Amino acid sequence: MASRPGTPLLEALLAPQAVFRGMPGEPADPEIWERAARAASGLHRLGRWGELAGFYGDLADDAWREGRYRRSLRLLLAARVVAVRAGDEAKVVSVTSLLAMRHRLRGGFVVAETWDHAQLALPLDESTARAHAVARRELATLRGLTGEYQEGIALCEQALQVCRAFADRPQMVLIHVQVLLERSLGERLSGRLDLALATLAEARALAEAHEGEVNDLTRGMIAVREARLHVMVGDPRTGLAAYLRAEDLFTGVSADNLVITRISRIDCLRALGRTEDALALADELAEECERAGEHSRLGQILLERADIQYASGDFAGAAATARRAGRGQRDDDSLEGLRRRRHLARALLASGGDQREAAGHLGVILETACRPDRRDLARTWQALHEALSISDESVLPSAVWFAAGRGALIGAELQRDLLSAPEARWGVHAEREEVYAAAIRLHAAVEDHDAVAQVMELGRADVLNRVLLDGSSLTRPLTDLPLLPPSAGDDRLQDLFELGSDVARVLAGGNADEIAVLPLPGGLPSPEELDALADVVVMVQLGHGTAGWWSSTAVRERGGRWRATVEPVPARPAPWIGRMAAGTPLPPRGVARAVWQALGELLLPAPEIWQGTPEAPRSVVICPDPRLWHVPYGALLRGDTALVDVAEVTLTPSLRTLCLVHGRARQPAPSGSGAGAAGSLLDDALPAYARERAALDTWPGGHRPLGGLADVAELLAPALLYVSGHGAAPGDTTLGPAGVTLDSLATLPLPELLLLVGCWSATAASRYGRDPLSLAVGGLLGGARTVVAGVGRVGEQAAARIAAQTLRYVAEGMPARSALRAAARALRDRHPELGPYDWAGMCVMGAGD
């Protein structure tokens, strides 16, 4: 590195009069700057180059904090030139890094990249390792800003290699964390949420392990990135806490990052349903930016505001706000530019505007998102989904429309399949509900009934089926269990991006021929497996659109084909459907008979479900929408006929779940004659305790009260386990005084028959996209082939009567599903004063044998 500047330009920059010359557009220099100029002149006359370089660097920081950005960059350049004269190579390297970063922050991308490459031209050794790592991180940031996500991620990997090779150098831990943050951002922007989460977790772990080496600014950046990902995977409450934590860390440290974080918080508040708070924050920040002349940042805020307006149904307002945002932003392929185009396209389509203009916006989004350097999964499936609102076949032919809808589903499912944490997978599925719902309607419209059932099956029981497939005992709670979902594979992603490019070409007016329809994700059990389950298999799915609620049902009769319907929810059951979808259970009393009839016709419309008789009932498997687990299906009516009169009903979280349970090897029968023993964990504080105890004492194989769930392992070839207790609400995690939980049931070898006699023991909290993890599910995981449990608030005496009668029928050789049906009918007929939940509130899950 040269120790002397060799050109008149560099010599001129050494002179304080050049450095402190007034900047056009800046206010007059205060007295402090005049004193600084005199001090610099003194150091220059004396040739004290090292001190002068440090002095210029300190002044550059002061100018940056004061918002005198051009003055700060000139001072930094002077500091670098003087450092070269002084022969202070370390100072040259550090100032060059700042020059690159600050030019990038002010939009001088070409100049910033020039300085970064100047750093990379230095030989890599211990003295330049930090400069190399920072320069590659800065180049990665620039690639992210221009949408070249894949190259940015590759640059981050190169920077990480340097960080690992020179890990013992001062400040290298901090740089390492910052590079990980940059990489996680690139992975998130390209739609790889799994890698983004994993990289962010690595950054947090490294920062916590080296607490004293990571500053508040970087800790704040970790919190911001965590917040954004929490919102993206459907957990805005945790995201809001992370945003507030970041704001605390940025206060007094970084005004820019503080504003950026507050802008991001707008979307978080919207996701929480706090629309008024989100609008108030957007308006407050917009006013601040207008006063400061920050037009680009104002555009970001306006795009957030447009999101809120669109979600509220103000489509014209959303379009106007998006257009206003464009006045201060470049019309390019940046992330903000694509967001603005999506807003305009959605608003035009929702308000009946110019479909061709909307198609033009979507075409640009797809063309950009599908580029090899971008591979932006999220924006690809989003634009394909928005294309479904185009009804003009001259703009988007129906064949391409169908291919786009299928592609949107595949993209959403690919993104979910890239996640291994259950909460993240569930959250993403819930966030994409409109995509899955659109796919159901899309395939129903073209009468592809098998496809409707296959779409319904997607995501119904991720955790449950993974554990059942592995066949191993659990060592941690179910919701903490990392999954190993199928790899998305570059070939499947590439097919999607090629489809996106083809649709973009059509939207731009190109030829619509040879648009491929990609294969559906997921799968269904084979016809042979389905035939083994029941006479009739039913899947039920809810959806919600601008016209209100609708219900879709897919039905398959043994030996037949799937048949699917999509129907709007009639006025009478609509309020009840809305309540259940929001997680509010049906009341145990006060539901009119006409409502049970309307629900029966809506949720179970196929006549083959009802073709049994009291003497020859049909076996019917129902796979409910996750929000409909607290329906007493046996009490649903078709005319005057209750389902329990003509069918033996089994509920299942998914079709694959039931197939896996059916496929288990049966436990060996107890040696000698008679049935195995019955074990019990009874709540002796319940009024029905005596009735339950008496019924168990008559079990042919004997009855053994247990002190705790672990004592089940001491029973020799047990026939059943009976647990009683009080449940307060859907999703309760414990039952009975012994503290039986979902996870404790899942970790034990259970008998083939499990009775969980308590309210809500079969019912998870109603949430779309989540596994319906209930106590009954824990029983299936623990090895029970059949679980009898409660789907609602069942009267204690009624539940005890039904359970006791079920035991007697099972002892006589009846299958459990037949025994429960017979017991429910008998109780209803003897006690007509009881409500539907009292006699139909217990259900069968599993094989039912």
mmCIF file of C-alpha atoms in Angstrom, residues 104-405:
data_model
loop_
_atom_site.group_PDB
_atom_site.id
_atom_site.type_symbol
_atom_site.label_atom_id
_atom_site.label_comp_id
_atom_site.label_asym_id
_atom_site.label_seq_id
_atom_site.Cartn_x
_atom_site.Cartn_y
_atom_site.Cartn_z
ATOM 1 C CA ARG A 104 -24.717 2.457 0.082
ATOM 2 C CA LEU A 105 -26.979 3.953 2.767
ATOM 3 C CA ARG A 106 -27.304 7.156 0.704
ATOM 4 C CA GLY A 107 -28.112 5.292 -2.528
ATOM 5 C CA GLY A 108 -24.655 5.591 -4.093
ATOM 6 C CA PHE A 109 -24.542 1.916 -5.039
ATOM 7 C CA VAL A 110 -21.910 2.171 -7.771
ATOM 8 C CA VAL A 111 -19.513 4.148 -5.585
ATOM 9 C CA ALA A 112 -20.154 1.807 -2.657
ATOM 10 C CA GLU A 113 -19.369 -1.257 -4.767
ATOM 11 C CA THR A 114 -16.154 0.395 -5.998
ATOM 12 C CA TRP A 115 -14.941 0.863 -2.430
ATOM 13 C CA ASP A 116 -15.903 -2.717 -1.528
ATOM 14 C CA HIS A 117 -13.907 -4.091 -4.424
ATOM 15 C CA ALA A 118 -10.973 -1.934 -3.351
ATOM 16 C CA GLN A 119 -11.036 -3.801 -0.028
ATOM 17 C CA LEU A 120 -11.218 -7.179 -1.743
ATOM 18 C CA ALA A 121 -8.177 -6.290 -3.842
ATOM 19 C CA LEU A 122 -6.065 -6.413 -0.671
ATOM 20 C CA PRO A 123 -4.265 -9.684 0.076
ATOM 21 C CA LEU A 124 -6.285 -11.742 2.583
ATOM 22 C CA ASP A 125 -4.396 -12.067 5.846
ATOM 23 C CA GLU A 126 -4.920 -11.367 9.547
ATOM 24 C CA SER A 127 -4.685 -7.611 9.051
ATOM 25 C CA THR A 128 -7.273 -7.474 6.250
ATOM 26 C CA ALA A 129 -9.646 -10.324 7.201
ATOM 27 C CA ARG A 130 -12.226 -8.023 8.751
ATOM 28 C CA ALA A 131 -12.156 -5.764 5.691
ATOM 29 C CA HIS A 132 -12.707 -8.752 3.389
ATOM 30 C CA ALA A 133 -15.631 -10.055 5.465
ATOM 31 C CA VAL A 134 -17.268 -6.625 5.723
ATOM 32 C CA ALA A 135 -16.790 -5.898 2.011
ATOM 33 C CA ARG A 136 -18.488 -9.177 1.028
ATOM 34 C CA ARG A 137 -21.303 -8.489 3.484
ATOM 35 C CA GLU A 138 -21.755 -5.011 1.999
ATOM 36 C CA LEU A 139 -21.784 -6.409 -1.531
ATOM 37 C CA ALA A 140 -24.413 -8.943 -0.391
ATOM 38 C CA THR A 141 -26.522 -6.067 0.932
ATOM 39 C CA LEU A 142 -26.249 -4.317 -2.445
ATOM 40 C CA ARG A 143 -27.327 -7.523 -4.222
ATOM 41 C CA GLY A 144 -30.329 -7.730 -1.937
ATOM 42 C CA LEU A 145 -31.305 -4.174 -2.822
ATOM 43 C CA THR A 146 -31.174 -4.993 -6.530
ATOM 44 C CA GLY A 147 -33.049 -8.281 -6.062
ATOM 45 C CA GLU A 148 -30.094 -10.558 -6.835
ATOM 46 C CA TYR A 149 -30.779 -12.681 -3.778
ATOM 47 C CA GLN A 150 -28.890 -15.799 -4.801
ATOM 48 C CA GLU A 151 -25.654 -13.918 -5.473
ATOM 49 C CA GLY A 152 -26.106 -12.062 -2.178
ATOM 50 C CA ILE A 153 -26.432 -15.332 -0.289
ATOM 51 C CA ALA A 154 -23.309 -16.659 -2.022
ATOM 52 C CA LEU A 155 -21.374 -13.529 -1.005
ATOM 53 C CA CYS A 156 -22.523 -14.021 2.601
ATOM 54 C CA GLU A 157 -21.218 -17.581 2.528
ATOM 55 C CA GLN A 158 -17.836 -16.295 1.328
ATOM 56 C CA ALA A 159 -17.825 -13.733 4.146
ATOM 57 C CA LEU A 160 -18.679 -16.450 6.683
ATOM 58 C CA GLN A 161 -15.733 -18.531 5.489
ATOM 59 C CA VAL A 162 -13.466 -15.578 6.258
ATOM 60 C CA CYS A 163 -15.100 -15.094 9.677
ATOM 61 C CA ARG A 164 -14.546 -18.737 10.581
ATOM 62 C CA ALA A 165 -10.965 -18.805 9.310
ATOM 63 C CA PHE A 166 -10.022 -15.676 11.334
ATOM 64 C CA ALA A 167 -12.392 -16.127 14.277
ATOM 65 C CA ASP A 168 -9.814 -14.967 16.832
ATOM 66 C CA ARG A 169 -9.356 -11.516 15.281
ATOM 67 C CA PRO A 170 -10.808 -8.534 17.235
ATOM 68 C CA GLN A 171 -14.422 -7.648 16.325
ATOM 69 C CA MET A 172 -14.729 -10.738 14.126
ATOM 70 C CA VAL A 173 -17.597 -12.136 16.236
ATOM 71 C CA LEU A 174 -19.570 -8.945 15.648
ATOM 72 C CA ILE A 175 -18.939 -9.107 11.916
ATOM 73 C CA HIS A 176 -19.843 -12.821 11.914
ATOM 74 C CA VAL A 177 -23.219 -12.033 13.502
ATOM 75 C CA GLN A 178 -23.854 -9.200 11.050
ATOM 76 C CA VAL A 179 -23.114 -11.452 8.074
ATOM 77 C CA LEU A 180 -25.533 -14.067 9.407
ATOM 78 C CA LEU A 181 -28.179 -11.365 9.698
ATOM 79 C CA GLU A 182 -27.604 -10.325 6.101
ATOM 80 C CA ARG A 183 -27.804 -13.924 4.926
ATOM 81 C CA SER A 184 -31.059 -14.533 6.813
ATOM 82 C CA LEU A 185 -32.527 -11.465 5.099
ATOM 83 C CA GLY A 186 -31.596 -12.777 1.652
ATOM 84 C CA GLU A 187 -33.068 -16.169 2.454
ATOM 85 C CA ARG A 188 -36.284 -14.581 3.704
ATOM 86 C CA LEU A 189 -36.654 -12.327 0.666
ATOM 87 C CA SER A 190 -36.203 -15.323 -1.641
ATOM 88 C CA GLY A 191 -38.919 -17.180 0.260
ATOM 89 C CA ARG A 192 -36.683 -19.711 2.065
ATOM 90 C CA LEU A 193 -38.174 -19.172 5.498
ATOM 91 C CA ASP A 194 -36.617 -22.360 6.863
ATOM 92 C CA LEU A 195 -33.076 -21.207 6.118
ATOM 93 C CA ALA A 196 -33.879 -17.695 7.287
ATOM 94 C CA LEU A 197 -35.086 -19.010 10.648
ATOM 95 C CA ALA A 198 -32.112 -21.331 11.062
ATOM 96 C CA THR A 199 -29.585 -18.632 10.129
ATOM 97 C CA LEU A 200 -31.204 -16.141 12.464
ATOM 98 C CA ALA A 201 -31.119 -18.672 15.300
ATOM 99 C CA GLU A 202 -27.397 -19.158 14.639
ATOM 100 C CA ALA A 203 -26.850 -15.381 14.794
ATOM 101 C CA ARG A 204 -28.729 -15.092 18.081
ATOM 102 C CA ALA A 205 -26.817 -18.015 19.628
ATOM 103 C CA LEU A 206 -23.469 -16.507 18.609
ATOM 104 C CA ALA A 207 -24.456 -13.088 19.976
ATOM 105 C CA GLU A 208 -25.574 -14.564 23.290
ATOM 106 C CA ALA A 209 -22.390 -16.626 23.609
ATOM 107 C CA HIS A 210 -20.257 -13.485 23.094
ATOM 108 C CA GLU A 211 -22.454 -10.908 24.799
ATOM 109 C CA GLY A 212 -19.696 -8.380 25.431
ATOM 110 C CA GLU A 213 -18.629 -8.296 21.770
ATOM 111 C CA VAL A 214 -22.025 -7.576 20.174
ATOM 112 C CA ASN A 215 -23.376 -4.023 20.392
ATOM 113 C CA ASP A 216 -26.946 -2.817 20.897
ATOM 114 C CA LEU A 217 -27.283 -1.880 17.242
ATOM 115 C CA THR A 218 -26.660 -5.469 16.151
ATOM 116 C CA ARG A 219 -28.878 -6.861 18.907
ATOM 117 C CA GLY A 220 -31.619 -4.588 17.669
ATOM 118 C CA MET A 221 -31.153 -5.913 14.147
ATOM 119 C CA ILE A 222 -31.527 -9.475 15.440
ATOM 120 C CA ALA A 223 -34.798 -8.501 17.131
ATOM 121 C CA VAL A 224 -36.112 -6.798 13.965
ATOM 122 C CA ARG A 225 -35.372 -9.816 11.776
ATOM 123 C CA GLU A 226 -36.980 -12.121 14.343
ATOM 124 C CA ALA A 227 -40.058 -9.916 14.454
ATOM 125 C CA ARG A 228 -40.483 -9.933 10.689
ATOM 126 C CA LEU A 229 -40.230 -13.733 10.531
ATOM 127 C CA HIS A 230 -42.683 -14.157 13.414
ATOM 128 C CA VAL A 231 -45.230 -12.089 11.500
ATOM 129 C CA MET A 232 -44.594 -14.044 8.297
ATOM 130 C CA VAL A 233 -45.226 -17.404 9.991
ATOM 131 C CA GLY A 234 -48.441 -16.238 11.605
ATOM 132 C CA ASP A 235 -47.258 -15.218 15.084
ATOM 133 C CA PRO A 236 -47.692 -11.425 15.131
ATOM 134 C CA ARG A 237 -48.038 -11.263 18.921
ATOM 135 C CA THR A 238 -44.473 -12.503 19.397
ATOM 136 C CA GLY A 239 -43.432 -10.318 16.470
ATOM 137 C CA LEU A 240 -44.781 -7.192 18.170
ATOM 138 C CA ALA A 241 -42.806 -7.950 21.334
ATOM 139 C CA ALA A 242 -39.648 -8.321 19.235
ATOM 140 C CA TYR A 243 -40.278 -5.029 17.412
ATOM 141 C CA LEU A 244 -40.717 -3.197 20.717
ATOM 142 C CA ARG A 245 -37.508 -4.784 22.023
ATOM 143 C CA ALA A 246 -35.681 -3.591 18.911
ATOM 144 C CA GLU A 247 -37.019 -0.050 19.336
ATOM 145 C CA ASP A 248 -35.631 0.035 22.884
ATOM 146 C CA LEU A 249 -32.216 -1.089 21.624
ATOM 147 C CA PHE A 250 -32.164 1.447 18.763
ATOM 148 C CA THR A 251 -33.255 4.437 20.867
ATOM 149 C CA GLY A 252 -30.293 6.780 21.200
ATOM 150 C CA VAL A 253 -28.191 4.452 19.030
ATOM 151 C CA SER A 254 -29.619 4.564 15.493
ATOM 152 C CA ALA A 255 -32.381 6.960 14.489
ATOM 153 C CA ASP A 256 -32.607 5.406 11.007
ATOM 154 C CA ASN A 257 -33.131 1.887 12.295
ATOM 155 C CA LEU A 258 -35.598 3.147 14.871
ATOM 156 C CA VAL A 259 -37.769 4.633 12.114
ATOM 157 C CA ILE A 260 -37.457 1.508 9.951
ATOM 158 C CA THR A 261 -38.554 -0.643 12.880
ATOM 159 C CA ARG A 262 -41.571 1.555 13.579
ATOM 160 C CA ILE A 263 -42.563 1.298 9.912
ATOM 161 C CA SER A 264 -42.343 -2.500 10.091
ATOM 162 C CA ARG A 265 -44.520 -2.454 13.210
ATOM 163 C CA ILE A 266 -47.437 -1.147 11.099
ATOM 164 C CA ASP A 267 -47.851 -4.498 9.352
ATOM 165 C CA CYS A 268 -47.548 -6.325 12.665
ATOM 166 C CA LEU A 269 -50.391 -4.294 14.162
ATOM 167 C CA ARG A 270 -52.506 -4.983 11.084
ATOM 168 C CA ALA A 271 -51.882 -8.732 11.422
ATOM 169 C CA LEU A 272 -53.034 -8.512 15.045
ATOM 170 C CA GLY A 273 -56.309 -6.947 13.904
ATOM 171 C CA ARG A 274 -55.433 -3.589 15.472
ATOM 172 C CA THR A 275 -56.400 -1.647 12.355
ATOM 173 C CA GLU A 276 -56.918 1.738 14.018
ATOM 174 C CA ASP A 277 -53.544 1.541 15.790
ATOM 175 C CA ALA A 278 -51.840 0.555 12.538
ATOM 176 C CA LEU A 279 -53.397 3.458 10.632
ATOM 177 C CA ALA A 280 -52.550 5.934 13.390
ATOM 178 C CA LEU A 281 -48.899 4.829 13.398
ATOM 179 C CA ALA A 282 -48.739 4.978 9.590
ATOM 180 C CA ASP A 283 -50.145 8.502 9.534
ATOM 181 C CA GLU A 284 -47.797 9.662 12.297
ATOM 182 C CA LEU A 285 -44.726 8.309 10.509
ATOM 183 C CA ALA A 286 -45.881 9.640 7.130
ATOM 184 C CA GLU A 287 -46.195 13.138 8.591
ATOM 185 C CA GLU A 288 -42.689 12.911 10.077
ATOM 186 C CA CYS A 289 -41.205 11.795 6.754
ATOM 187 C CA GLU A 290 -42.967 14.521 4.795
ATOM 188 C CA ARG A 291 -41.570 17.159 7.161
ATOM 189 C CA ALA A 292 -38.074 15.702 6.768
ATOM 190 C CA GLY A 293 -38.350 15.335 3.001
ATOM 191 C CA GLU A 294 -37.721 11.562 3.218
ATOM 192 C CA HIS A 295 -39.678 10.673 0.079
ATOM 193 C CA SER A 296 -38.416 7.121 -0.328
ATOM 194 C CA ARG A 297 -39.263 6.225 3.253
ATOM 195 C CA LEU A 298 -42.628 7.926 2.884
ATOM 196 C CA GLY A 299 -43.309 5.558 -0.010
ATOM 197 C CA GLN A 300 -42.641 2.550 2.232
ATOM 198 C CA ILE A 301 -45.080 3.851 4.835
ATOM 199 C CA LEU A 302 -47.748 4.472 2.212
ATOM 200 C CA LEU A 303 -47.420 0.905 0.954
ATOM 201 C CA GLU A 304 -48.047 -0.328 4.488
ATOM 202 C CA ARG A 305 -51.095 1.926 4.620
ATOM 203 C CA ALA A 306 -52.324 0.521 1.307
ATOM 204 C CA ASP A 307 -52.109 -2.977 2.824
ATOM 205 C CA ILE A 308 -54.429 -1.913 5.631
ATOM 206 C CA GLN A 309 -56.886 -0.276 3.236
ATOM 207 C CA TYR A 310 -57.015 -3.352 1.002
ATOM 208 C CA ALA A 311 -57.602 -5.675 3.959
ATOM 209 C CA SER A 312 -60.421 -3.366 5.089
ATOM 210 C CA GLY A 313 -62.114 -3.508 1.674
ATOM 211 C CA ASP A 314 -61.178 0.036 0.632
ATOM 212 C CA PHE A 315 -59.814 -1.002 -2.761
ATOM 213 C CA ALA A 316 -60.002 2.416 -4.386
ATOM 214 C CA GLY A 317 -58.221 3.934 -1.410
ATOM 215 C CA ALA A 318 -55.530 1.239 -1.562
ATOM 216 C CA ALA A 319 -54.912 1.987 -5.258
ATOM 217 C CA ALA A 320 -54.729 5.731 -4.641
ATOM 218 C CA THR A 321 -52.303 5.263 -1.757
ATOM 219 C CA ALA A 322 -50.117 2.917 -3.813
ATOM 220 C CA ARG A 323 -49.963 5.451 -6.650
ATOM 221 C CA ARG A 324 -49.045 8.181 -4.186
ATOM 222 C CA ALA A 325 -46.270 5.938 -2.851
ATOM 223 C CA GLY A 326 -44.852 5.662 -6.357
ATOM 224 C CA ARG A 327 -44.190 9.396 -6.604
ATOM 225 C CA GLY A 328 -41.198 9.127 -4.295
ATOM 226 C CA GLN A 329 -39.920 5.746 -5.497
ATOM 227 C CA ARG A 330 -38.214 4.481 -8.589
ATOM 228 C CA ASP A 331 -40.386 2.459 -10.969
ATOM 229 C CA ASP A 332 -38.009 -0.493 -10.991
ATOM 230 C CA ASP A 333 -37.815 -4.123 -9.954
ATOM 231 C CA SER A 334 -36.850 -3.374 -6.355
ATOM 232 C CA LEU A 335 -38.772 -4.995 -3.526
ATOM 233 C CA GLU A 336 -40.720 -1.767 -2.929
ATOM 234 C CA GLY A 337 -41.428 -1.450 -6.640
ATOM 235 C CA LEU A 338 -42.879 -4.967 -6.762
ATOM 236 C CA ARG A 339 -44.944 -4.336 -3.634
ATOM 237 C CA ARG A 340 -46.423 -1.252 -5.246
ATOM 238 C CA ARG A 341 -47.314 -3.182 -8.390
ATOM 239 C CA ARG A 342 -49.024 -5.880 -6.348
ATOM 240 C CA HIS A 343 -51.099 -3.284 -4.505
ATOM 241 C CA LEU A 344 -52.188 -1.698 -7.773
ATOM 242 C CA ALA A 345 -53.033 -5.045 -9.377
ATOM 243 C CA ARG A 346 -55.068 -6.272 -6.396
ATOM 244 C CA ALA A 347 -56.954 -3.000 -6.053
ATOM 245 C CA LEU A 348 -57.789 -2.883 -9.766
ATOM 246 C CA LEU A 349 -59.053 -6.461 -9.793
ATOM 247 C CA ALA A 350 -61.034 -6.155 -6.563
ATOM 248 C CA SER A 351 -62.729 -2.913 -7.624
ATOM 249 C CA GLY A 352 -63.552 -3.994 -11.191
ATOM 250 C CA GLY A 353 -60.880 -1.825 -12.761
ATOM 251 C CA ASP A 354 -58.803 -2.337 -15.886
ATOM 252 C CA GLN A 355 -57.868 -6.017 -15.922
ATOM 253 C CA ARG A 356 -55.241 -5.549 -18.597
ATOM 254 C CA GLU A 357 -53.437 -2.944 -16.508
ATOM 255 C CA ALA A 358 -53.591 -5.302 -13.505
ATOM 256 C CA ALA A 359 -52.231 -8.118 -15.681
ATOM 257 C CA GLY A 360 -49.334 -5.894 -16.700
ATOM 258 C CA HIS A 361 -48.368 -5.345 -13.066
ATOM 259 C CA LEU A 362 -48.619 -9.064 -12.232
ATOM 260 C CA GLY A 363 -46.590 -9.939 -15.328
ATOM 261 C CA VAL A 364 -43.713 -7.696 -14.235
ATOM 262 C CA ILE A 365 -43.804 -9.218 -10.728
ATOM 263 C CA LEU A 366 -43.661 -12.772 -12.098
ATOM 264 C CA GLU A 367 -40.987 -11.999 -14.679
ATOM 265 C CA THR A 368 -38.804 -10.458 -11.953
ATOM 266 C CA ALA A 369 -39.508 -12.967 -9.174
ATOM 267 C CA CYS A 370 -38.767 -15.972 -11.404
ATOM 268 C CA ARG A 371 -35.380 -14.756 -12.624
ATOM 269 C CA PRO A 372 -32.552 -17.215 -11.852
ATOM 270 C CA ASP A 373 -30.753 -14.620 -9.721
ATOM 271 C CA ARG A 374 -33.914 -13.890 -7.736
ATOM 272 C CA ARG A 375 -35.924 -17.125 -7.332
ATOM 273 C CA ASP A 376 -38.394 -15.280 -5.120
ATOM 274 C CA LEU A 377 -40.773 -18.038 -4.026
ATOM 275 C CA ALA A 378 -43.174 -15.880 -1.986
ATOM 276 C CA ARG A 379 -43.759 -13.231 -4.653
ATOM 277 C CA THR A 380 -44.134 -15.932 -7.322
ATOM 278 C CA TRP A 381 -47.008 -17.780 -5.662
ATOM 279 C CA GLN A 382 -48.591 -14.495 -4.527
ATOM 280 C CA ALA A 383 -48.724 -13.132 -8.078
ATOM 281 C CA LEU A 384 -50.038 -16.439 -9.429
ATOM 282 C CA HIS A 385 -52.772 -16.345 -6.804
ATOM 283 C CA GLU A 386 -53.715 -12.749 -7.643
ATOM 284 C CA ALA A 387 -54.048 -13.790 -11.287
ATOM 285 C CA LEU A 388 -57.097 -15.866 -10.293
ATOM 286 C CA SER A 389 -59.054 -12.606 -10.036
ATOM 287 C CA ILE A 390 -58.615 -12.010 -13.787
ATOM 288 C CA SER A 391 -61.863 -13.072 -15.471
ATOM 289 C CA ASP A 392 -61.256 -11.708 -18.982
ATOM 290 C CA GLU A 393 -60.108 -14.652 -21.144
ATOM 291 C CA SER A 394 -58.515 -12.289 -23.623
ATOM 292 C CA VAL A 395 -56.171 -11.232 -20.819
ATOM 293 C CA LEU A 396 -55.669 -14.634 -19.197
ATOM 294 C CA PRO A 397 -57.135 -17.712 -20.958
ATOM 295 C CA SER A 398 -58.915 -20.216 -18.722
ATOM 296 C CA ALA A 399 -56.271 -22.903 -19.245
ATOM 297 C CA VAL A 400 -53.567 -20.526 -18.049
ATOM 298 C CA TRP A 401 -55.835 -19.342 -15.223
ATOM 299 C CA PHE A 402 -56.133 -22.917 -13.984
ATOM 300 C CA ALA A 403 -52.365 -23.483 -14.273
ATOM 301 C CA ALA A 404 -51.718 -20.282 -12.317
ATOM 302 C CA GLY A 405 -54.076 -21.355 -9.533
#
